[in-house]
mmCIF file of C-alpha atoms (C1' of nucleotides) in Angstrom:
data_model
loop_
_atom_site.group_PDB
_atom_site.id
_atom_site.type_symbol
_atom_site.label_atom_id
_atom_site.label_comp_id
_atom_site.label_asym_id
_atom_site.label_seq_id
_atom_site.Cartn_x
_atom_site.Cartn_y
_atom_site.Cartn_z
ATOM 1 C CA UNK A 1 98.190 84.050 154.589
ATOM 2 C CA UNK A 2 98.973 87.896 153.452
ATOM 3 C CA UNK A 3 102.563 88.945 152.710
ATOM 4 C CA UNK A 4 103.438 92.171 153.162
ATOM 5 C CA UNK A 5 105.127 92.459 149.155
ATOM 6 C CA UNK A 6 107.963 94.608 150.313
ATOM 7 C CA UNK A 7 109.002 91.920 152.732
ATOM 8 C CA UNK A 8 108.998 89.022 150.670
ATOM 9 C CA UNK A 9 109.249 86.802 153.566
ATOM 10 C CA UNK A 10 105.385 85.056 154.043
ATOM 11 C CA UNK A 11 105.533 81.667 155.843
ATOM 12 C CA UNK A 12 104.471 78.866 153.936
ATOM 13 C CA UNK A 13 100.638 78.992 154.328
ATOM 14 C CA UNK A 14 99.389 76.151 152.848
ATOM 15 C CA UNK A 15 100.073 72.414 153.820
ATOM 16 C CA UNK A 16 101.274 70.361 150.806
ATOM 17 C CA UNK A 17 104.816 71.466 152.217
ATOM 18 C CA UNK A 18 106.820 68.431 151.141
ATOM 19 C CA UNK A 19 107.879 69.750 148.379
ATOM 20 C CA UNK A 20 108.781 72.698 149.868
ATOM 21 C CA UNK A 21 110.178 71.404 152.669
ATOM 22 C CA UNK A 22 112.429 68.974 150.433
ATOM 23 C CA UNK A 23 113.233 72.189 148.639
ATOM 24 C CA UNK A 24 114.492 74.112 151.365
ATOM 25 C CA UNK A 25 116.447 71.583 152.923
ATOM 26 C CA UNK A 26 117.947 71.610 149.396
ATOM 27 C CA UNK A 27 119.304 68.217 149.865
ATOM 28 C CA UNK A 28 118.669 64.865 148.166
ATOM 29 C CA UNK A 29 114.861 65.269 148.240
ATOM 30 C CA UNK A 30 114.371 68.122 146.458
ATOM 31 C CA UNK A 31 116.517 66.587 143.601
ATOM 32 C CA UNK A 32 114.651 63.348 143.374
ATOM 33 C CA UNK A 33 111.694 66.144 143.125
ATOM 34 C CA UNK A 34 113.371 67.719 139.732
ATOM 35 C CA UNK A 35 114.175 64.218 138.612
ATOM 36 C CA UNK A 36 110.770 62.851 139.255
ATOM 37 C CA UNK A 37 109.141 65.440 136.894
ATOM 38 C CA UNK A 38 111.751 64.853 134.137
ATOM 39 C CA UNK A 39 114.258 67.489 134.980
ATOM 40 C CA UNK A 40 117.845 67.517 135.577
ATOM 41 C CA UNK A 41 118.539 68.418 139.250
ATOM 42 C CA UNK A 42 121.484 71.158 138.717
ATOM 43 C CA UNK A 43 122.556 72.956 141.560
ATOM 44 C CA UNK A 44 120.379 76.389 139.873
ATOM 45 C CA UNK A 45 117.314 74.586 139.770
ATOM 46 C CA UNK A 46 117.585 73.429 143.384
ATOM 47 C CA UNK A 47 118.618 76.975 144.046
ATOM 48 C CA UNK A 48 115.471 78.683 142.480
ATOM 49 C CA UNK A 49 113.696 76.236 143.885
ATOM 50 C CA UNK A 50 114.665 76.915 147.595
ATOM 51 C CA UNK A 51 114.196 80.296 146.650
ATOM 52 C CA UNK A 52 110.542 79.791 145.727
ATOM 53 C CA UNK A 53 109.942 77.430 148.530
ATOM 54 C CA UNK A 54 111.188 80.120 151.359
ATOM 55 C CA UNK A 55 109.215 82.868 149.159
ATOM 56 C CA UNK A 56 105.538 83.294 148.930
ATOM 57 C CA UNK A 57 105.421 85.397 145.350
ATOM 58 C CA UNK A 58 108.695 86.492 143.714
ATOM 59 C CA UNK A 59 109.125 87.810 140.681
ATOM 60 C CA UNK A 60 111.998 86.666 138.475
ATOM 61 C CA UNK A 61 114.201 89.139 139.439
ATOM 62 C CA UNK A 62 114.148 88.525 143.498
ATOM 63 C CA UNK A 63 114.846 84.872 142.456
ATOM 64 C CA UNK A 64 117.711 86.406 140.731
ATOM 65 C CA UNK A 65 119.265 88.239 143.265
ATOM 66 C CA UNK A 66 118.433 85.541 146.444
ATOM 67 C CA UNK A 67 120.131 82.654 143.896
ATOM 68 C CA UNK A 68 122.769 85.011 143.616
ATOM 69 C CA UNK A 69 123.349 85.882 147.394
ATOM 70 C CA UNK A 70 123.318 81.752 147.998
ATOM 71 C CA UNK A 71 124.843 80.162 145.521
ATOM 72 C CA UNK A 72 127.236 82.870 144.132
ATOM 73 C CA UNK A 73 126.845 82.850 140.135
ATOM 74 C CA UNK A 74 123.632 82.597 138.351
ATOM 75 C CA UNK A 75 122.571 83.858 134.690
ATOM 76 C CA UNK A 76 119.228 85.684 134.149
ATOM 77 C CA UNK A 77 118.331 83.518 131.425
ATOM 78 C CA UNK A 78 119.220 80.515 133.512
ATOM 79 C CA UNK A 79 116.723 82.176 136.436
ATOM 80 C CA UNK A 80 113.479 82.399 133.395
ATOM 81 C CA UNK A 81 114.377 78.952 131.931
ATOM 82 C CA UNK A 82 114.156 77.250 135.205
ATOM 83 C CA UNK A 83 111.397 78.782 136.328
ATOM 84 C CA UNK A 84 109.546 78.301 133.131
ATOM 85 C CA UNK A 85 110.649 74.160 133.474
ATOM 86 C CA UNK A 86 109.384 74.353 137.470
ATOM 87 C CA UNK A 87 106.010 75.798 136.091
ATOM 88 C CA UNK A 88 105.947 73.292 133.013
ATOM 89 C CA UNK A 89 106.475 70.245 135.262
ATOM 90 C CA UNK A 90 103.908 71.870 137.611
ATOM 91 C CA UNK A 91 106.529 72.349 140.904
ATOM 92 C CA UNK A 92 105.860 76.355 140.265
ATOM 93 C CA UNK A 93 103.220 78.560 139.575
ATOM 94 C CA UNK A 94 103.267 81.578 137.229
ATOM 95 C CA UNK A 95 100.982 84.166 138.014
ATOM 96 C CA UNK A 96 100.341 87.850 136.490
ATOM 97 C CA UNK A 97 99.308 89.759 139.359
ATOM 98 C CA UNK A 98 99.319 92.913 137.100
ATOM 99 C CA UNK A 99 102.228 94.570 138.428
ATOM 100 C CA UNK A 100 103.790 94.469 134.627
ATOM 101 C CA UNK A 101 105.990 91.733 135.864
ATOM 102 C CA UNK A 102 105.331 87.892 136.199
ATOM 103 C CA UNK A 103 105.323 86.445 139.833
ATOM 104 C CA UNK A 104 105.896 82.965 140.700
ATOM 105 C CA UNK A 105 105.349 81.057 144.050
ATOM 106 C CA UNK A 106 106.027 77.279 144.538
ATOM 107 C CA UNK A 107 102.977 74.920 143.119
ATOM 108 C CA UNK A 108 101.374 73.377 146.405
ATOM 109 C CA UNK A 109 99.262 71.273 144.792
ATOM 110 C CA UNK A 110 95.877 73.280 145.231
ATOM 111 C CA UNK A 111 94.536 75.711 143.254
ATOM 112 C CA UNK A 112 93.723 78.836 144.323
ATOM 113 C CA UNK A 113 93.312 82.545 143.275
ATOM 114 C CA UNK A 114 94.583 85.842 144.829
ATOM 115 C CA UNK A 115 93.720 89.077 145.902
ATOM 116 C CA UNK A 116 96.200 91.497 145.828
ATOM 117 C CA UNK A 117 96.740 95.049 147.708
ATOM 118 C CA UNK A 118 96.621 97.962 145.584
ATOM 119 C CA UNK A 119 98.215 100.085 148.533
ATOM 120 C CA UNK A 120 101.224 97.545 149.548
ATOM 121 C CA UNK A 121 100.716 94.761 147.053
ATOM 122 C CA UNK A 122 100.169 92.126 150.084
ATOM 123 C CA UNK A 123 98.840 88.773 148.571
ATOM 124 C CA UNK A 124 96.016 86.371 149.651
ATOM 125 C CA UNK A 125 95.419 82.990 148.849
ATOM 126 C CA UNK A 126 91.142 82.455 147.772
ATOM 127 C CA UNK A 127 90.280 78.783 147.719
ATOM 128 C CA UNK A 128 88.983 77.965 144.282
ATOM 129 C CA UNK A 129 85.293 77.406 145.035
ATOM 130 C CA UNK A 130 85.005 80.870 146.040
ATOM 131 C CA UNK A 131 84.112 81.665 143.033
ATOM 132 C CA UNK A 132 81.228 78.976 142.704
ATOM 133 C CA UNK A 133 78.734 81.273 142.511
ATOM 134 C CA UNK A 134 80.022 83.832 140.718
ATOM 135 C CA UNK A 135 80.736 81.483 137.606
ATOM 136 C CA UNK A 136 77.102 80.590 137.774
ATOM 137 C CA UNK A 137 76.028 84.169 137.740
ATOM 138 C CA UNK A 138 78.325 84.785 134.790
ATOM 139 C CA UNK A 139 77.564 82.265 132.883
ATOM 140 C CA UNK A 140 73.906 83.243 132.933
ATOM 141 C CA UNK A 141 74.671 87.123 132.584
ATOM 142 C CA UNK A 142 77.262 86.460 129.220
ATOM 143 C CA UNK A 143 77.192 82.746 128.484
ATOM 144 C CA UNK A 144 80.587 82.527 129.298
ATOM 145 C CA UNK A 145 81.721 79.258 131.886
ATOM 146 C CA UNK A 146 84.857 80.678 133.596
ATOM 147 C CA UNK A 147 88.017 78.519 132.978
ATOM 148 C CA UNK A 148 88.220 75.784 135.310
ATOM 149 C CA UNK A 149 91.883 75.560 135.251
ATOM 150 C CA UNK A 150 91.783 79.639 135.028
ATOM 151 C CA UNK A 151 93.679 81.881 137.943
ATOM 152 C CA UNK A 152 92.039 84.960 139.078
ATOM 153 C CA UNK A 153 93.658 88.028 140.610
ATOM 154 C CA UNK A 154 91.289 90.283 142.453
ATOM 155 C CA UNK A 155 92.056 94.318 143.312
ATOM 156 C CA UNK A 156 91.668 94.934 147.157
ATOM 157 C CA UNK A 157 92.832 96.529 150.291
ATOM 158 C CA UNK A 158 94.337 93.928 152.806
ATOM 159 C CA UNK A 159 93.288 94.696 156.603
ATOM 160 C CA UNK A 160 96.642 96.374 157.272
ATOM 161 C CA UNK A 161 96.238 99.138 154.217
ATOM 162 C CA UNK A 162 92.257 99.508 154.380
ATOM 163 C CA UNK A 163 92.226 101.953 157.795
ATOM 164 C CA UNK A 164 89.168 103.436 157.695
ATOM 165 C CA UNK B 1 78.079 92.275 124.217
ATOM 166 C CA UNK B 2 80.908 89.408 123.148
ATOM 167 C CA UNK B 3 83.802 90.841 120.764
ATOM 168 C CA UNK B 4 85.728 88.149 118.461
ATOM 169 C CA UNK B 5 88.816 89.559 119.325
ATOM 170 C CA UNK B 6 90.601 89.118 115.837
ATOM 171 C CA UNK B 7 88.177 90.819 113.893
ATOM 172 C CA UNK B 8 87.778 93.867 116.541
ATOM 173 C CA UNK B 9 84.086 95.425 115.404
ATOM 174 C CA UNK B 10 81.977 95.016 117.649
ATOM 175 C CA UNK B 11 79.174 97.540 118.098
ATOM 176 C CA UNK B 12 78.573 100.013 120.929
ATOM 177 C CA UNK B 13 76.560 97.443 123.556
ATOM 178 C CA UNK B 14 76.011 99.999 126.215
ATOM 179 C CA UNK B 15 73.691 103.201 126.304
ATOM 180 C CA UNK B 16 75.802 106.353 127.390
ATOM 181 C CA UNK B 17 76.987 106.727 123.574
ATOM 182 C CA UNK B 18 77.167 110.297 123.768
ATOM 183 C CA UNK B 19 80.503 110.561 123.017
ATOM 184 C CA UNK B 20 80.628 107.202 121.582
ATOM 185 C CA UNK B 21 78.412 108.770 118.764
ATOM 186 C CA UNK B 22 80.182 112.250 118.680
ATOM 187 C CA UNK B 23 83.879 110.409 118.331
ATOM 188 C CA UNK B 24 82.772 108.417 115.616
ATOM 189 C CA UNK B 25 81.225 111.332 113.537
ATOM 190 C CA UNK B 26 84.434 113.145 114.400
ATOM 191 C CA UNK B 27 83.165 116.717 114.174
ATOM 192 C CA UNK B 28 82.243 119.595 116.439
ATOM 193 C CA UNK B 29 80.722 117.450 119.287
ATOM 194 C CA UNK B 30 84.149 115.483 119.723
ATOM 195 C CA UNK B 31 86.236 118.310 120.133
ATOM 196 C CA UNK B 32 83.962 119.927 122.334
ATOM 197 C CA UNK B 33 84.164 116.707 124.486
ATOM 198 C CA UNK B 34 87.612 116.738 124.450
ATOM 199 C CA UNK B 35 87.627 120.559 125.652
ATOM 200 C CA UNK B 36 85.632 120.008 128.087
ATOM 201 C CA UNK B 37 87.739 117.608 129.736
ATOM 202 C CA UNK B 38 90.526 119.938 129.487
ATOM 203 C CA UNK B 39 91.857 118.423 126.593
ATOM 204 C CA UNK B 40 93.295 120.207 123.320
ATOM 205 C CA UNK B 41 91.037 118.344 120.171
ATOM 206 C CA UNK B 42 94.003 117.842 117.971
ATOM 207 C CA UNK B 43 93.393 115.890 114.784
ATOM 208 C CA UNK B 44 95.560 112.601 116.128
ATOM 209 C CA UNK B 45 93.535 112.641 119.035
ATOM 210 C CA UNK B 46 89.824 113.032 117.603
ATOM 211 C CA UNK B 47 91.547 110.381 115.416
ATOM 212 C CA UNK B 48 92.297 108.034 118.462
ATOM 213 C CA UNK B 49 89.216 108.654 120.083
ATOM 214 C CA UNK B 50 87.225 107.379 116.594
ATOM 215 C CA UNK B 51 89.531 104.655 116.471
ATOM 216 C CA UNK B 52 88.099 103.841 120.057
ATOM 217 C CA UNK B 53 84.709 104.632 119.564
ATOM 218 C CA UNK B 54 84.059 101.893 116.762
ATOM 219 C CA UNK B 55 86.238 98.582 118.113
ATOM 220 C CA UNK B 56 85.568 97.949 121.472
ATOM 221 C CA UNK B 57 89.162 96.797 123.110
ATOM 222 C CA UNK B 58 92.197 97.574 121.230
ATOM 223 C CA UNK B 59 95.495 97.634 121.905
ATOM 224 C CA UNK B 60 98.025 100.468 121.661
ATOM 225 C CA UNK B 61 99.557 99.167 118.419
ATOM 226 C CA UNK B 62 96.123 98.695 117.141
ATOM 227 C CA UNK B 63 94.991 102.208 117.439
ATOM 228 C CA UNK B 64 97.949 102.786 116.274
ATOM 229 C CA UNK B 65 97.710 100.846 112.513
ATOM 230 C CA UNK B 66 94.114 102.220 112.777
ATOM 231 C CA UNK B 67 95.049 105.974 112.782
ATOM 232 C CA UNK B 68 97.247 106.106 110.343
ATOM 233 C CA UNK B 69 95.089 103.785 107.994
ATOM 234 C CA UNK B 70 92.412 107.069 108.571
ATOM 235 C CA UNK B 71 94.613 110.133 108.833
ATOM 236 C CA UNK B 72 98.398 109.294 107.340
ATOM 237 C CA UNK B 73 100.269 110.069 109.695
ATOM 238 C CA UNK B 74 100.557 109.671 113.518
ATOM 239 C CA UNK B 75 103.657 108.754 116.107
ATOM 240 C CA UNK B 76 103.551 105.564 118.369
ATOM 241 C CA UNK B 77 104.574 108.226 121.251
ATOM 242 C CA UNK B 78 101.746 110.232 120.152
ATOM 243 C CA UNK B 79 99.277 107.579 120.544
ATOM 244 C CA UNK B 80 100.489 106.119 123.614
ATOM 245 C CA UNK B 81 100.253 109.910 124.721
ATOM 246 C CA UNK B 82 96.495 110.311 123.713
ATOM 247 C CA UNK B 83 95.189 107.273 125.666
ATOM 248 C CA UNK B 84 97.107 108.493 128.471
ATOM 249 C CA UNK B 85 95.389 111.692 128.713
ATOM 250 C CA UNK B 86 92.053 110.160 127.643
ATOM 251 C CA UNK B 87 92.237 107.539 130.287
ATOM 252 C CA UNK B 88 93.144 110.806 132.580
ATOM 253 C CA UNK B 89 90.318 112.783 131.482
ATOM 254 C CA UNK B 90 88.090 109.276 131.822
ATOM 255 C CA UNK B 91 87.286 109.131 128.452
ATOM 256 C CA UNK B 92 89.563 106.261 127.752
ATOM 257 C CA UNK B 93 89.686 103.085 129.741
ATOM 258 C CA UNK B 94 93.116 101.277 129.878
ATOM 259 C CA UNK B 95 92.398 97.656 131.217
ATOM 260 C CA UNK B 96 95.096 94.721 131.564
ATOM 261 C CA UNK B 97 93.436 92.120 129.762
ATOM 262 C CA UNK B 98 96.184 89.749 130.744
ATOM 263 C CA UNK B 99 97.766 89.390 126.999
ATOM 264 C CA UNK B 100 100.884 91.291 127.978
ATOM 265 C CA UNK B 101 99.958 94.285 126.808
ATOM 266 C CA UNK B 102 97.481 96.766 127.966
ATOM 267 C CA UNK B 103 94.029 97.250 126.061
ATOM 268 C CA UNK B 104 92.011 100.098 125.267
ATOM 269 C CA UNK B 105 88.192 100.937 125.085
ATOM 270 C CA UNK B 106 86.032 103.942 125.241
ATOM 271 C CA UNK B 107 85.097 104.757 128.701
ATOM 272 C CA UNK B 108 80.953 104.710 128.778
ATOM 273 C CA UNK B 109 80.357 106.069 132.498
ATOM 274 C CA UNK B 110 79.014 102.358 133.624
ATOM 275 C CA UNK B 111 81.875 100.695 135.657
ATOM 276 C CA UNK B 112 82.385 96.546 134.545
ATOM 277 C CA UNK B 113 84.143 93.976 134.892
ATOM 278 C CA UNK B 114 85.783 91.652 131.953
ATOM 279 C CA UNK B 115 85.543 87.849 131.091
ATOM 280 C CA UNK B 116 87.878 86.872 128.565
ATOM 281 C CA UNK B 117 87.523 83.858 126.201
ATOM 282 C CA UNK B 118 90.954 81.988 126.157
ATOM 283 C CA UNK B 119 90.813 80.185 123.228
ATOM 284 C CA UNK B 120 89.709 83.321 120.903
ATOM 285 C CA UNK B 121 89.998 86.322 123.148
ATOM 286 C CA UNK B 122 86.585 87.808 123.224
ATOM 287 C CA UNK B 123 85.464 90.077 126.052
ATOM 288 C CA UNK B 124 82.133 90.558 127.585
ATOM 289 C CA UNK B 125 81.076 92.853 130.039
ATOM 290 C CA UNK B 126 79.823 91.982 133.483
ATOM 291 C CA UNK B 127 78.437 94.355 135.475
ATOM 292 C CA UNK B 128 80.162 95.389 138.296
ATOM 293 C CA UNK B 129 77.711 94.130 141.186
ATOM 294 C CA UNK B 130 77.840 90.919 139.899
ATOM 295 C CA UNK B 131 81.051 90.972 142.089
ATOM 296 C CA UNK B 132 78.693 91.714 145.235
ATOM 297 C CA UNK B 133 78.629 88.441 146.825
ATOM 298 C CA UNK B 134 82.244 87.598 145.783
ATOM 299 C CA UNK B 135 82.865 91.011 148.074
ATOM 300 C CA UNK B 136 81.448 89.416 151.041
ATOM 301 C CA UNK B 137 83.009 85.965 150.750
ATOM 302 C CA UNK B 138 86.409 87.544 149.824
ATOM 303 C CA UNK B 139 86.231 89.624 153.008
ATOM 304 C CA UNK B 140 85.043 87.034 155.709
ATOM 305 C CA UNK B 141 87.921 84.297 154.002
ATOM 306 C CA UNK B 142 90.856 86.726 153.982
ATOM 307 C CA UNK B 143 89.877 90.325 155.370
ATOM 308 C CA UNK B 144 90.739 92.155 152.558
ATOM 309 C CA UNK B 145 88.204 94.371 150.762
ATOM 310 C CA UNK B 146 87.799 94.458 146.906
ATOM 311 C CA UNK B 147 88.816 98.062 145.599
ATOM 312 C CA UNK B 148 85.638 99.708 145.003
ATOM 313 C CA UNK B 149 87.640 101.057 141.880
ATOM 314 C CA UNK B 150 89.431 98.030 140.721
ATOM 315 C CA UNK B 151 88.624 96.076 137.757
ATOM 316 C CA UNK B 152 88.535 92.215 137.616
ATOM 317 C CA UNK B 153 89.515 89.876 134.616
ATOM 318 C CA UNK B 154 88.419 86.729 134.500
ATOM 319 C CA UNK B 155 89.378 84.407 132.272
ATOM 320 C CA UNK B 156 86.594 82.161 130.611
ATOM 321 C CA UNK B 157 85.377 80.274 128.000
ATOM 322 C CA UNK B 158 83.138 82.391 125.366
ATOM 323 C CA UNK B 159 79.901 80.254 124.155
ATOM 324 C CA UNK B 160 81.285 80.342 120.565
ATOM 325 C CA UNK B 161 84.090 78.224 121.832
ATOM 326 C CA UNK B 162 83.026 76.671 124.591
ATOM 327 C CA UNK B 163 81.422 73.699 122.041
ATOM 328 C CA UNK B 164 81.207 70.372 124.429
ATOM 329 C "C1'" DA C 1 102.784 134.945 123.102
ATOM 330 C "C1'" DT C 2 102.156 131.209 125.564
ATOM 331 C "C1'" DT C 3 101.072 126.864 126.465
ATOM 332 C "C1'" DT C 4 100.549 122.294 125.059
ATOM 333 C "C1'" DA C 5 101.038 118.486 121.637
ATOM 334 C "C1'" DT C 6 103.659 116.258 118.148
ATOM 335 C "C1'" DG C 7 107.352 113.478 115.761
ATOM 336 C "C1'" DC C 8 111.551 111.407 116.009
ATOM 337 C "C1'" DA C 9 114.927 108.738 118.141
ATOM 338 C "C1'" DA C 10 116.683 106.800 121.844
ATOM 339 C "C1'" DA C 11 115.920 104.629 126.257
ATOM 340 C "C1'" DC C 12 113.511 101.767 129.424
ATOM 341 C "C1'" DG C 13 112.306 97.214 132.040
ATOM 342 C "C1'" DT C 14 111.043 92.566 131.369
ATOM 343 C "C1'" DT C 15 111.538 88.554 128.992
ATOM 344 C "C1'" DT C 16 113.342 85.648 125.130
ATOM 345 C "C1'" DT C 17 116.730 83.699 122.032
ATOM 346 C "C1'" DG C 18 121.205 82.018 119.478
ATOM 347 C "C1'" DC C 19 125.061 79.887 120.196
ATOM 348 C "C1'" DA C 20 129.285 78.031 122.164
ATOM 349 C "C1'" DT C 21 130.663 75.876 126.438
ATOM 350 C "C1'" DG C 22 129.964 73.010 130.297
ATOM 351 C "C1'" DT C 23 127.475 69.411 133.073
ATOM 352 C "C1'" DG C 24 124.372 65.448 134.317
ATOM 353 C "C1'" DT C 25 123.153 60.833 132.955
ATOM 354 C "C1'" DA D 1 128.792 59.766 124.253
ATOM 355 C "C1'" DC D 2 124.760 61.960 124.475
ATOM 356 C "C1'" DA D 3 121.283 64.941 125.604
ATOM 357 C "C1'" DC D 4 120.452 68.668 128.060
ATOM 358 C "C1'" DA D 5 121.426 73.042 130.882
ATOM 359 C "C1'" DT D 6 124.201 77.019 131.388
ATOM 360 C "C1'" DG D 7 126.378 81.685 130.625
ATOM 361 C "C1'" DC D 8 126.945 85.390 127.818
ATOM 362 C "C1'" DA D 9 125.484 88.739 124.685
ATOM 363 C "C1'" DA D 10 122.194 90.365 121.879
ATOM 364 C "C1'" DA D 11 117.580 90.853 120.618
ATOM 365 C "C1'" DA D 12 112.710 91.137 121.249
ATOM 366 C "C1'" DC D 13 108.670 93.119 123.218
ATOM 367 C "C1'" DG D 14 105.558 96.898 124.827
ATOM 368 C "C1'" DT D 15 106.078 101.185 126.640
ATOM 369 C "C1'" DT D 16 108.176 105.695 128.134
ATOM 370 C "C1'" DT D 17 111.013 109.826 127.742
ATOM 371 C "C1'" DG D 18 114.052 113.987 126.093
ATOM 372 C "C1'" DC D 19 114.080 117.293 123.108
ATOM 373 C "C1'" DA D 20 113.407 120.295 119.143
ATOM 374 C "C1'" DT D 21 109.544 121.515 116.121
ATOM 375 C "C1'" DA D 22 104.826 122.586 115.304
ATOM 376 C "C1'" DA D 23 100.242 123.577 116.326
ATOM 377 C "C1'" DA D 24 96.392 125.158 119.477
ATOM 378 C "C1'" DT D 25 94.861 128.813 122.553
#
DNA sequence: ATTTATGCAAACGTTTTGCATGTGT
DNA sequence: ACACATGCAAAACGTTTGCATAAAT
């Protein structure tokens, strides 16, 4: 489940792979995907999104350079609006994982949070109820309910990075 | 504790308002705070660290209007310069509250977390071992530790808002 | 006298936008 | 034919930096 951030190259996890296996085959599937949630399947879209699919987190500009290296000529702007459609139409997920740039992974249908390595900026997937109890103590201790459809992003040391 | 984020006055919730108290009258005591943290008092920043002292979380730009409302003059580089060497000298606290830009609130000695309210953007403090049992679950489900140092945001609903 | 901070302006990295051209339906 | 997506260039945003001047020790 972690990914070593340097490497971006974290093995898709999480079941819910069709679209992600659609997307990486890259053929007709993944189109009928983008056309399925309103979009026009153009050959960047399917590109970013065989990007994301092969990518645990990426930030805008990996998907920028990997489009590039497959499919020859992509714009930045082209990159940011299709990623910003995938995360409208719910294929992708946007997530701030405080590194002053936005990373996105492919949707997979579940929520979940993350905790992120301060040392080597490895990401983990935290199933959503994990934080069952701490919304109850919260709410008591402030009176605040945490978001339901909220993301949280957790500080830690992965296993590799916390030798003590 | 909460802090209606638009109108940014909310009063000093925690204890440890030593300097809190000595920023905000601005005289002797809040230069000698800065000296002793190695720090030259210069008017801009005993302005900065008033500016701090009396609105909870505020943004760079903030402090910025803020100053120069008080004192005339002051450079964005200048203040963006002060909370750099406050937050060295751990009077400052720089926290990402997840708006894009970074915020900025008097450090009071007690570590805490931060819920924000995503309709209005209050903040309220949570303690930081209310993260205790989170610790333990995060660790057994993934193997990574929480940072001991980090700080969490978590976005919520505030009470105010929160009207089902 | 020496060190350190300031103001100004210019740069930075990330993301967004306007607009003409090109592509999918 | 039409709506929509793209590329390009330029701008926006928050933040940082180089450098000469000014203020604190």
């Amino acid at each position: 489940v972690t990914e070593p951030s340097t490497s971006h190259h974290d093995r898709d996890a999480a079941p819910g792979g069709a679209i992600a296996a659609a997307a990486r085959r890259g053929g007709e599937d993944a189109a009928a995907v983008l056309r399925r949630a309103g979009l026009r399947p153009t050959p960047q879209r399917l590109t970013v999104l065989r990007v994301l699919a092969s990518h645990g987190h990426v930030t805008a500009d990996e998907v920028l350079e990997e489009s590039r290296a497959a499919t020859g000529v992509i714009d930045q702007s082209t990159v940011y609006r299709a990623l910003e459609a995938l995360a409208a139409a719910g294929l992708a997920l946007a997530t701030d994982l405080g590194a002053g740039r936005m990373h996105y992974e492919l949707a997979r249908g579940h929520r979940h949070h993350h905790v992120v390595c301060r040392r080597c900026g490895a990401v983990a997937h935290l199933h959503d109820d994990i934080l069952i109890p701490l919304a109850l103590r919260v709410a008591t201790a402030t009176g605040f309910r945490l978001s339901p459809d909220g993301e949280v992003v957790l500080p830690g040391v992965c296993p590799a990075c916390g030798a003590d």
